[in-house]
Amino acid sequence: MLLLLVVSLLVTCSRAEDKEITLPRLMNISAAETFIDSAEVVIIGFFEADGGLGFKEFLAAVEEVKSLPAALCNEKEVWAKYSIDSDSISIFRKADLHQENLKPAKMEKLDKDGVVRFFSIMNIRYITEYNQVSAVGLFQSKVKVHVVLLANRGSDNYSELKDRVGALAPHYAGKMLFVQINGKDQANARALDYFNLKSGDLPRVGLYDAESDKSWLMGPGEISTERVQNFCDSFLSGELQKEKETAEPEVKSEL
Ligand SMILES: *[C@@H]1O[C@H](CO)[C@@H](O)[C@H](O)[C@H]1NC(C)=O
Ligand SMILES: *[C@@H]1O[C@H](CO)[C@@H](O)[C@H](O)[C@H]1NC(C)=O
């Protein structure tokens, strides 16, 4: 009986601890810079005071999306540096060197799920897995060129190919976004169609330019970092544009 009581007390204690999330507080610009630099995507809650509008929802959302590092900041010196003029939930990412602000005061409806959705859409990585949610974020980015790795999840080189192609992303940050499309997922059939590919043709690498709405495929064969880099560079130098683009698919889709 006594043992049971002790056990249940322990359980209660650890639960209470889990619930209380303590986020780091950024006290000056150098601490903020270090934090932003520490991961591909980070979140900062710029709240003048704890408990301000959206504060509770921010903490709840951060707790749900555990994979993204988050911090709080109410130092005006840091606010000025990142052009924050009122309470703001901000996401910083390296892939396109972008800062996106969500202003609780300007939202019609503010709840935890909305903030979680904001985090999920804006979670654009050096190499981002394509799905219905990330597609929204990808197409909102100022970077309009997508380098696409189309591969079947579970195939031999799947994660190796992701690493090889993703390794190039920092080099092209702000110029190109790297996207991984799983050819095994039925939901991605339209994306494959867009490149006139079938699951059996994979792995392949393509490039989509939203500005001109054109796309190209790198030739079949080994997908090495070097080949993909040459492919990317040929787009930036304008050489690729002289080559034949992927044949127009019958049905136009978003990607
Ligand atoms: C910035 O704040 C951190 C704590 O957040 C502190 O360790 C550091 O010394 C401060 N740096 C400067 C330049 O004030
Ligand atoms: C997959 O890996 C094998 C063995 O390393 C290699 O020969 C092959 O070219 C790779 N496939 C691609 C598409 O890079």
XYZ file of C-alpha atoms and ligand atoms in Angstrom:
283
model
C 0.000 0.000 0.000
C 2.746 2.385 1.013
C 4.735 1.409 -2.056
C 1.766 2.158 -4.281
C 1.417 5.571 -2.719
C 5.081 6.367 -3.296
C 4.869 5.213 -6.885
C 1.822 7.307 -7.595
C 3.434 10.344 -5.987
C 6.459 9.878 -8.194
C 4.257 9.640 -11.243
C 2.424 12.825 -10.285
C 5.680 14.656 -9.720
C 7.219 13.730 -13.022
C 3.989 14.610 -14.830
C 3.985 18.051 -13.270
C 7.572 18.540 -14.344
C 6.810 17.496 -17.891
C 4.059 20.040 -18.150
C 6.109 22.985 -17.062
C 8.204 23.877 -20.032
C 10.937 26.342 -19.386
C 12.245 27.932 -22.522
C 15.603 29.667 -22.692
C 15.411 33.441 -22.527
C 17.514 35.397 -24.962
C 19.004 38.327 -23.068
C 21.063 40.032 -25.755
C 21.839 40.033 -29.451
C 24.743 37.630 -29.277
C 22.670 35.076 -27.371
C 19.916 35.454 -29.990
C 22.342 35.048 -32.864
C 23.837 31.933 -31.330
C 20.390 30.466 -30.768
C 19.205 31.197 -34.309
C 22.378 29.707 -35.676
C 22.033 26.548 -33.600
C 19.565 24.725 -35.877
C 18.106 24.789 -39.382
C 14.798 26.061 -38.055
C 14.188 27.749 -34.696
C 11.284 29.536 -33.062
C 11.366 32.652 -30.901
C 8.396 33.992 -28.976
C 8.869 37.749 -28.749
C 6.472 38.611 -25.942
C 6.732 41.870 -24.065
C 5.276 40.162 -21.003
C 4.661 36.536 -20.101
C 0.972 35.844 -20.405
C 0.372 38.338 -23.233
C -2.090 37.563 -26.009
C -0.989 34.300 -27.649
C 1.592 33.420 -24.994
C -0.300 30.410 -23.687
C -1.020 29.139 -27.210
C 2.638 29.625 -28.131
C 3.847 27.525 -25.204
C 1.276 24.804 -25.898
C 2.271 24.663 -29.567
C 5.988 24.548 -28.746
C 5.322 21.662 -26.436
C 3.506 19.780 -29.169
C 6.102 20.423 -31.874
C 9.017 19.189 -29.808
C 11.414 18.916 -32.723
C 11.850 22.668 -33.136
C 14.084 24.518 -30.664
C 12.246 27.452 -29.107
C 13.131 30.430 -26.914
C 11.561 33.556 -25.462
C 12.773 37.095 -25.798
C 11.570 40.410 -24.403
C 14.770 42.388 -24.772
C 14.078 45.443 -26.919
C 17.626 45.526 -28.223
C 17.049 42.095 -29.772
C 13.590 43.070 -31.003
C 15.094 45.977 -32.917
C 17.708 43.748 -34.496
C 15.018 41.454 -35.925
C 12.554 44.262 -36.758
C 10.012 43.146 -34.186
C 7.708 46.001 -33.132
C 4.977 44.110 -31.296
C 4.427 40.666 -29.776
C 5.327 38.116 -32.386
C 5.857 34.402 -32.838
C 8.756 34.151 -35.243
C 10.360 31.327 -37.116
C 13.914 31.582 -38.435
C 15.204 29.192 -41.045
C 18.421 28.726 -42.890
C 17.281 27.060 -46.099
C 16.008 30.317 -47.572
C 17.441 32.704 -44.959
C 13.953 33.676 -43.943
C 12.209 35.085 -40.877
C 8.441 34.664 -40.753
C 6.407 36.482 -38.093
C 3.014 35.551 -36.783
C 1.372 38.404 -34.866
C -1.146 37.143 -32.335
C -2.864 40.550 -32.210
C -3.554 40.421 -35.932
C -5.084 36.957 -35.957
C -8.818 36.528 -36.199
C -8.697 33.331 -34.265
C -5.805 32.167 -32.188
C -5.516 28.671 -30.817
C -2.791 26.127 -30.237
C -3.629 24.194 -33.395
C -3.264 27.319 -35.493
C 0.192 27.965 -34.091
C 1.169 24.314 -34.593
C 0.013 24.583 -38.188
C 2.082 27.733 -38.645
C 5.144 25.860 -37.343
C 4.484 22.866 -39.594
C 3.981 24.912 -42.749
C 7.035 27.069 -42.103
C 9.261 24.125 -41.178
C 11.274 24.279 -44.386
C 14.571 22.462 -43.963
C 17.717 22.187 -46.003
C 15.968 19.216 -47.546
C 12.247 19.175 -46.950
C 10.013 16.167 -47.333
C 7.211 17.061 -49.704
C 3.648 16.676 -48.452
C 0.435 18.688 -48.429
C 1.549 20.788 -45.473
C 5.140 21.464 -46.504
C 3.966 22.263 -50.053
C 2.206 25.358 -48.698
C 5.399 26.576 -47.044
C 7.555 25.724 -50.046
C 5.360 27.709 -52.405
C 5.221 30.674 -50.030
C 8.990 30.962 -49.964
C 10.655 33.752 -51.893
C 12.986 31.108 -53.281
C 11.237 29.877 -56.411
C 13.636 27.199 -57.597
C 13.152 23.699 -56.247
C 15.694 20.954 -56.664
C 13.706 17.774 -56.315
C 14.953 14.355 -55.320
C 12.365 11.802 -56.366
C 13.011 8.446 -54.750
C 11.054 5.544 -53.363
C 11.127 5.303 -49.601
C 12.542 1.951 -48.618
C 14.670 1.609 -51.743
C 18.360 0.800 -51.342
C 19.934 4.235 -51.452
C 17.025 6.235 -50.101
C 18.598 7.876 -47.053
C 22.032 8.016 -48.624
C 20.624 9.898 -51.604
C 18.851 12.296 -49.287
C 22.135 12.995 -47.507
C 24.052 13.429 -50.745
C 21.579 15.866 -52.244
C 20.799 17.604 -48.952
C 24.512 18.222 -48.397
C 24.377 20.764 -51.197
C 21.558 22.803 -49.694
C 23.625 25.084 -47.415
C 25.682 26.076 -50.441
C 22.549 27.176 -52.311
C 20.718 28.694 -49.334
C 18.524 31.548 -50.476
C 18.791 30.465 -54.121
C 17.302 26.992 -54.272
C 15.161 24.862 -52.019
C 15.812 21.142 -51.848
C 12.794 18.895 -51.743
C 12.458 15.178 -51.315
C 9.492 13.440 -52.862
C 8.657 9.884 -51.899
C 7.568 8.128 -55.093
C 5.961 5.352 -53.103
C 3.356 7.686 -51.641
C 0.192 7.785 -53.754
C -0.380 11.375 -52.641
C 2.717 12.340 -54.632
C 1.493 10.828 -57.907
C 0.787 14.275 -59.344
C 4.279 15.478 -58.536
C 5.708 12.460 -60.368
C 3.343 13.095 -63.257
C 4.623 16.620 -63.449
C 8.069 15.273 -64.236
C 6.584 12.574 -66.469
C 7.966 9.895 -64.189
C 6.610 6.703 -62.743
C 7.612 5.207 -59.432
C 9.612 2.551 -61.305
C 11.787 5.235 -62.963
C 13.154 6.476 -59.652
C 15.481 7.657 -58.220
C 15.805 10.821 -60.304
C 16.617 14.441 -59.688
C 14.611 17.277 -61.194
C 14.526 21.019 -61.010
C 11.372 23.112 -60.972
C 11.391 26.858 -61.519
C 8.130 28.375 -60.294
C 8.974 31.727 -61.898
C 8.857 30.319 -65.423
C 6.782 27.259 -64.461
C 9.303 25.043 -66.197
C 11.086 21.925 -65.096
C 14.051 19.846 -66.119
C 15.323 16.401 -65.251
C 18.908 15.496 -64.591
C 19.891 12.576 -66.820
C 19.409 9.096 -65.391
C 22.296 7.326 -63.711
C 24.162 7.727 -60.488
C 23.005 10.519 -58.222
C 26.207 11.890 -56.801
C 26.694 15.172 -54.980
C 28.938 16.318 -57.781
C 26.470 15.574 -60.577
C 23.643 17.309 -58.735
C 25.872 20.280 -58.055
C 26.696 20.568 -61.762
C 22.994 20.308 -62.533
C 22.204 23.149 -60.088
C 25.035 25.298 -61.384
C 23.901 24.787 -64.954
C 20.567 26.321 -63.989
C 22.192 29.275 -62.229
C 24.435 29.945 -65.220
C 21.487 29.735 -67.631
C 22.831 26.689 -69.488
C 20.093 24.332 -68.345
C 17.407 26.668 -69.657
C 18.732 26.110 -73.180
C 18.090 22.402 -72.830
C 14.816 20.709 -73.476
C 12.527 20.992 -70.530
C 10.463 18.129 -69.166
C 7.665 17.459 -71.650
C 4.474 19.287 -70.774
C 2.296 16.986 -68.730
C -1.316 16.638 -69.866
C -2.756 17.951 -66.658
C -1.089 20.957 -65.098
C -0.625 20.626 -61.405
C 0.977 22.791 -58.796
C 4.120 20.774 -58.879
C 24.369 37.669 -23.278
O 23.535 36.933 -22.421
C 24.063 35.699 -22.001
C 22.997 35.006 -21.178
O 21.843 34.883 -21.953
C 25.335 35.931 -21.205
O 25.886 34.694 -20.839
C 26.310 36.703 -22.060
O 27.441 37.037 -21.291
C 25.676 37.970 -22.586
N 26.595 38.603 -23.544
C 26.811 39.919 -23.580
C 27.709 40.386 -24.659
O 26.285 40.686 -22.799
C 22.993 3.312 -55.268
O 24.127 2.745 -54.644
C 24.884 1.863 -55.473
C 25.983 1.270 -54.638
O 26.696 2.286 -53.946
C 25.427 2.654 -56.676
O 26.129 1.803 -57.532
C 24.260 3.281 -57.417
O 24.760 4.086 -58.468
C 23.428 4.127 -56.472
N 22.286 4.670 -57.182
C 22.157 5.959 -57.441
C 20.917 6.357 -58.179
O 22.953 6.815 -57.116
